[in-house]
Coordinates of C-alpha atoms in Angstrom, one line a residue:
M68 CA 112.9 35.5 28.2
S69 CA 109.4 35.4 25.9
S70 CA 108.5 38.7 24.0
H71 CA 104.9 37.9 24.6
R72 CA 102.7 39.9 26.7
A73 CA 100.7 38.2 29.3
L74 CA 96.8 37.5 28.7
P75 CA 94.3 39.0 31.2
P76 CA 93.0 36.4 33.4
L77 CA 90.8 34.1 31.4
K78 CA 88.0 34.5 34.0
S79 CA 87.7 38.1 33.3
L80 CA 87.7 37.5 29.6
Q81 CA 84.6 34.9 30.0
A82 CA 83.0 37.4 32.2
F83 CA 83.2 40.2 29.1
R84 CA 82.2 37.6 26.5
Y85 CA 79.1 37.1 28.2
A86 CA 78.4 40.8 29.2
A87 CA 79.1 41.8 25.3
Q88 CA 77.1 39.3 23.8
T89 CA 74.0 40.1 25.9
L90 CA 74.9 43.7 26.9
S91 CA 74.0 43.3 30.5
F92 CA 75.9 42.5 33.3
K93 CA 73.0 40.8 35.2
K94 CA 72.5 38.6 32.2
A95 CA 76.1 37.6 32.2
A96 CA 75.8 37.0 36.1
E97 CA 72.9 34.4 35.4
S98 CA 74.8 32.8 32.8
L99 CA 77.9 32.5 34.7
F100 CA 76.3 31.6 37.9
V101 CA 78.2 34.2 39.7
T102 CA 76.3 37.7 41.3
Q103 CA 76.3 40.6 39.1
A104 CA 79.1 42.5 41.1
A105 CA 81.3 39.6 40.6
V106 CA 81.1 40.1 36.8
S107 CA 81.2 43.9 37.3
Q108 CA 84.4 43.5 39.3
Q109 CA 85.8 41.0 36.6
I110 CA 85.5 43.7 33.3
K111 CA 86.8 46.2 35.8
T112 CA 89.9 44.2 36.2
L113 CA 89.9 43.3 32.4
E114 CA 89.7 47.2 31.6
Q115 CA 92.5 47.9 34.3
A116 CA 94.8 45.3 32.5
L117 CA 94.5 46.6 29.2
S118 CA 94.0 50.5 30.5
V119 CA 91.2 50.9 28.0
E120 CA 87.2 51.4 29.0
L121 CA 85.5 48.4 27.2
F122 CA 81.9 49.5 28.3
E123 CA 80.1 52.7 28.4
R124 CA 77.7 52.4 31.8
H125 CA 74.6 53.7 31.8
T126 CA 71.8 53.6 34.2
R127 CA 69.6 50.7 32.6
Q128 CA 72.1 49.3 30.4
V129 CA 75.6 49.2 28.8
V130 CA 77.0 49.8 25.4
L131 CA 80.4 48.4 24.0
T132 CA 83.1 51.0 23.4
S133 CA 84.7 51.0 20.1
E134 CA 88.0 49.0 21.7
G135 CA 85.0 46.7 23.4
Q136 CA 84.0 45.7 19.9
Y137 CA 87.3 44.9 18.8
L138 CA 88.2 42.7 21.3
F139 CA 84.7 41.1 21.6
D140 CA 85.6 39.9 17.9
Y141 CA 88.5 38.5 18.6
V142 CA 87.3 36.7 22.1
E143 CA 84.4 35.4 20.6
R144 CA 86.3 33.6 18.1
A145 CA 89.0 32.4 20.7
F146 CA 86.3 30.9 23.1
G147 CA 84.3 29.4 20.1
L148 CA 87.8 27.4 19.1
L149 CA 88.4 26.4 22.6
E150 CA 84.8 25.3 22.8
E151 CA 85.3 23.5 19.6
G152 CA 88.6 21.5 20.7
V153 CA 87.0 20.7 24.0
K154 CA 84.1 18.9 22.2
G155 CA 86.2 17.7 19.6
I156 CA 88.0 15.0 22.0
M157 CA 85.0 14.5 24.0
E158 CA 82.9 11.3 23.3
D159 CA 80.3 11.4 20.9
P160 CA 77.1 13.2 23.5
T161 CA 74.5 11.4 21.1
P162 CA 75.8 8.2 19.9
N163 CA 72.3 7.5 18.4
T164 CA 71.5 10.7 16.4
L165 CA 73.4 11.8 13.4
V166 CA 73.4 15.3 12.2
I167 CA 74.4 16.0 8.4
S168 CA 74.8 19.3 6.5
S169 CA 74.8 18.6 2.7
V170 CA 75.3 20.7 -0.7
P171 CA 71.3 21.3 -1.4
S172 CA 71.7 20.2 -4.9
F173 CA 73.5 16.8 -3.9
S174 CA 70.8 16.3 -1.4
S175 CA 67.8 16.8 -3.6
R176 CA 69.2 14.6 -6.7
W177 CA 70.7 12.0 -4.9
L178 CA 71.2 11.4 -1.5
V179 CA 67.3 12.0 -0.4
S180 CA 66.2 9.1 -2.4
R181 CA 69.0 6.8 -0.9
L182 CA 68.4 7.4 2.7
G183 CA 65.6 5.0 2.7
R184 CA 68.3 2.2 2.3
F185 CA 70.7 3.7 5.0
Q186 CA 67.7 3.9 7.8
A187 CA 66.7 0.3 7.0
Q188 CA 70.3 -1.0 7.9
E189 CA 70.9 1.3 10.7
P190 CA 67.3 1.6 12.5
E191 CA 69.1 2.5 15.6
I192 CA 70.5 5.7 14.1
N193 CA 68.3 8.7 14.1
L194 CA 69.2 10.8 10.7
R195 CA 68.6 14.5 10.4
L196 CA 69.5 16.1 7.3
S197 CA 70.0 19.9 6.9
P198 CA 70.9 21.1 3.0
S199 CA 73.2 24.2 3.2
I200 CA 75.4 25.6 1.2
D201 CA 77.6 27.3 4.2
L202 CA 80.4 25.2 6.1
S203 CA 79.8 25.3 9.9
T204 CA 82.5 25.7 12.3
F205 CA 80.6 22.7 14.3
A206 CA 81.3 24.8 17.5
D207 CA 77.9 26.1 18.0
S208 CA 75.9 23.2 16.6
D209 CA 75.0 19.7 16.9
L210 CA 76.3 18.9 13.4
D211 CA 78.5 15.8 13.0
L212 CA 79.4 15.7 9.3
C213 CA 79.3 18.0 6.3
I214 CA 79.1 16.9 2.6
R215 CA 80.7 19.7 0.6
L216 CA 81.7 20.5 -2.9
G217 CA 85.1 21.7 -3.2
R218 CA 88.6 21.7 -3.0
G219 CA 89.1 19.6 0.3
Q220 CA 90.8 22.2 2.3
Y221 CA 88.9 23.6 5.3
A222 CA 90.8 25.2 8.0
G223 CA 90.8 23.4 11.1
L224 CA 88.7 20.7 9.4
T225 CA 89.6 17.2 8.2
S226 CA 88.2 16.0 4.8
Q227 CA 87.8 12.9 3.1
L228 CA 87.3 12.4 -1.0
L229 CA 83.4 11.1 -1.5
F230 CA 84.2 11.2 -5.2
K231 CA 85.8 13.0 -8.2
E232 CA 83.2 15.4 -10.1
Y233 CA 83.2 15.8 -14.1
L234 CA 81.8 18.3 -16.2
V235 CA 79.8 17.6 -19.4
L236 CA 77.8 19.2 -21.8
V237 CA 73.9 18.0 -21.5
C238 CA 70.5 19.1 -23.3
H239 CA 67.0 17.6 -23.5
P240 CA 67.3 15.1 -26.8
S241 CA 64.5 17.3 -28.5
M242 CA 67.3 20.3 -28.5
I243 CA 69.5 18.0 -31.0
N244 CA 69.0 17.0 -34.7
V245 CA 71.1 14.6 -34.9
D246 CA 70.9 14.3 -38.9
Q247 CA 72.5 17.9 -39.0
P248 CA 76.1 19.4 -37.7
I249 CA 76.3 19.5 -33.8
K250 CA 78.1 22.6 -33.9
E251 CA 76.5 24.9 -35.6
Q252 CA 73.4 24.3 -33.9
L253 CA 74.8 24.7 -30.2
L254 CA 74.6 28.5 -31.9
N255 CA 70.6 28.9 -31.9
I256 CA 70.6 26.5 -28.4
P257 CA 70.1 29.0 -25.1
I258 CA 72.8 28.5 -22.8
I259 CA 71.9 27.8 -19.1
T260 CA 74.4 28.6 -17.0
D261 CA 75.4 27.6 -13.0
T262 CA 76.5 30.4 -11.0
G263 CA 78.5 28.0 -8.9
P264 CA 82.4 28.6 -8.7
D265 CA 83.3 25.4 -10.6
V266 CA 81.2 26.1 -13.4
R267 CA 81.0 29.7 -14.6
H268 CA 84.4 29.7 -15.8
V269 CA 83.9 27.0 -18.3
W270 CA 82.0 28.6 -21.2
P271 CA 85.1 30.7 -22.7
V272 CA 87.2 27.6 -22.4
L273 CA 84.5 25.5 -24.0
Q274 CA 83.9 28.3 -26.9
R275 CA 87.8 28.3 -27.7
F276 CA 88.0 24.6 -27.8
L277 CA 84.8 24.4 -30.1
D278 CA 86.5 27.5 -32.5
L279 CA 83.6 29.3 -31.8
Y280 CA 85.1 31.9 -29.7
D281 CA 84.6 34.7 -32.2
M282 CA 80.8 33.3 -32.8
P283 CA 78.2 34.7 -30.3
M284 CA 76.1 32.0 -28.6
K285 CA 72.9 32.3 -27.5
S286 CA 72.1 34.4 -24.5
H287 CA 72.2 33.1 -20.9
L288 CA 70.0 32.1 -18.4
H289 CA 72.1 32.3 -15.0
V290 CA 70.5 29.4 -12.3
A291 CA 72.0 29.3 -8.6
D292 CA 70.5 26.3 -7.7
S293 CA 71.5 22.8 -9.6
T294 CA 68.4 21.2 -9.3
S295 CA 66.3 23.9 -10.8
L296 CA 69.1 24.0 -13.3
V297 CA 68.4 20.3 -14.3
E298 CA 64.6 21.2 -14.2
A299 CA 65.0 24.0 -16.9
L300 CA 67.1 21.6 -18.7
L301 CA 64.4 18.8 -18.6
S302 CA 61.6 21.6 -19.9
C303 CA 63.7 22.0 -23.2
Q304 CA 64.9 25.2 -22.3
G305 CA 68.5 24.8 -23.0
L306 CA 72.0 23.7 -22.8
A307 CA 74.1 23.6 -19.7
M308 CA 77.3 22.2 -18.3
M309 CA 76.5 20.0 -15.6
R310 CA 78.4 18.0 -12.5
Y311 CA 77.9 14.0 -13.8
G312 CA 77.1 13.1 -10.6
L313 CA 73.9 14.8 -10.5
V314 CA 72.7 14.0 -14.2
Y315 CA 74.1 10.5 -14.5
E316 CA 70.6 8.9 -14.1
L317 CA 68.9 10.9 -15.9
I318 CA 71.3 10.3 -19.3
E319 CA 71.6 6.8 -18.5
K320 CA 67.5 6.8 -19.1
G321 CA 67.8 9.0 -21.9
Q322 CA 66.3 12.0 -20.1
L323 CA 69.3 14.1 -21.2
I324 CA 72.0 13.5 -23.7
C325 CA 75.2 14.7 -24.2
P326 CA 75.4 16.3 -27.5
L327 CA 79.2 16.5 -27.9
P328 CA 82.0 13.8 -26.6
I329 CA 83.4 16.5 -24.3
Y330 CA 84.1 16.7 -20.9
M331 CA 85.8 18.9 -18.3
K332 CA 87.4 17.6 -15.2
S333 CA 85.8 19.7 -12.3
Q334 CA 87.9 21.9 -10.0
Y335 CA 86.0 20.8 -7.3
D336 CA 84.8 17.2 -6.1
F337 CA 82.7 15.9 -3.3
Y338 CA 84.3 15.7 0.1
L339 CA 83.2 14.3 4.1
V340 CA 84.4 17.4 6.0
A341 CA 84.0 17.4 9.9
P342 CA 86.4 18.1 13.1
A343 CA 88.9 15.2 13.1
P344 CA 87.5 13.4 16.5
H345 CA 84.3 13.0 14.2
F346 CA 85.2 10.7 12.2
K347 CA 86.2 8.2 15.0
Y348 CA 82.1 8.5 16.1
Q349 CA 81.1 5.0 15.2
K350 CA 77.6 6.8 13.8
V351 CA 79.8 8.6 11.6
M352 CA 81.9 6.0 10.5
T353 CA 78.7 3.5 9.8
F354 CA 77.5 6.4 7.5
K355 CA 80.7 6.9 5.7
R356 CA 81.1 2.5 5.1
W357 CA 77.3 3.4 3.4
I358 CA 77.8 6.2 1.5
E359 CA 81.4 5.3 0.2
Q360 CA 79.6 1.8 -0.9
E361 CA 76.6 3.8 -2.5
V362 CA 78.7 6.6 -4.7
K363 CA 80.5 3.4 -6.1
A364 CA 77.7 3.8 -8.5
I365 CA 78.2 7.3 -9.5
D366 CA 82.1 6.3 -10.1
S367 CA 81.0 2.9 -12.0
S368 CA 78.6 4.8 -14.2
W369 CA 81.1 7.3 -15.3
A370 CA 83.9 4.5 -16.2
T371 CA 81.3 2.7 -18.4
Y372 CA 80.4 5.6 -20.4
L373 CA 83.6 6.7 -21.2
K374 CA 84.0 2.7 -22.3
M375 CA 81.0 3.0 -24.5
H376 CA 82.2 6.7 -25.8
P377 CA 85.6 6.5 -26.4
E378 CA 85.5 9.3 -28.7
M379 CA 85.0 11.3 -25.5
E380 CA 87.6 14.0 -25.2
E381 CA 88.8 15.9 -22.2
V382 CA 88.8 19.7 -22.6
R383 CA 91.6 21.2 -20.2
V384 CA 91.1 24.4 -18.4

């Protein structure tokens, strides 16, 4: 015999959810297309089943009790997961509109300038791009796909590696005198740090590697946005460890240089992330094929850079 207690009726939980969302039995009834009396009866049934009061009833409004608020947090998440699961196995409701959320720095420094090529190849697909650092649950939006920087582990979602990322030390060419020892110059160049979790740990490791651990380097400028950090580098404000994928074109053009032949493997890489069924949408498969072809330029540039600079040494965390 199962030791699990039976759940209250799903219909009562649904009525409770809408009433808790709106703090109104009348509005809950309108959303469910039933009478207000029916909503009131469903919630009373739920309260009797749980032996607790979920609402304080006043003349013109209802207010959640502490027990009601506690239950609502779970009910909202549970229904959200159910809706996401149902949505996931249905056919694509908007086959001609592709909604993508991307890390802002990747959007501005790389993706946006290339989307014209995608639209030229796939004119029937209307593309909507939303720069964001937050990973959507996909339950309450029309989002189709996310591009994220991370370890590829997202609960309830499928992630597919887009490209691996590496960190390189970069600055404006004018910051370095190539005729003088480089290490000593680093002590006099301000450091600009990205506060992202994949970059902020690197400076102590780098100082130990360069035998500069006991020598204080210049004060830091902390920047939360990689795009702003790149602008600070281009305006000769200092030295930074940057993701190669964001600055490789600037390095190729000579607008930024790597003053020391060192690099670090980033703890985070770029992934395509979505519920598993989304990867079967034709529009998502089309975009995936296109962007995988495009990011080959990043991998190719990195391989070429290493070949041209065989002295490059990996600094391990």
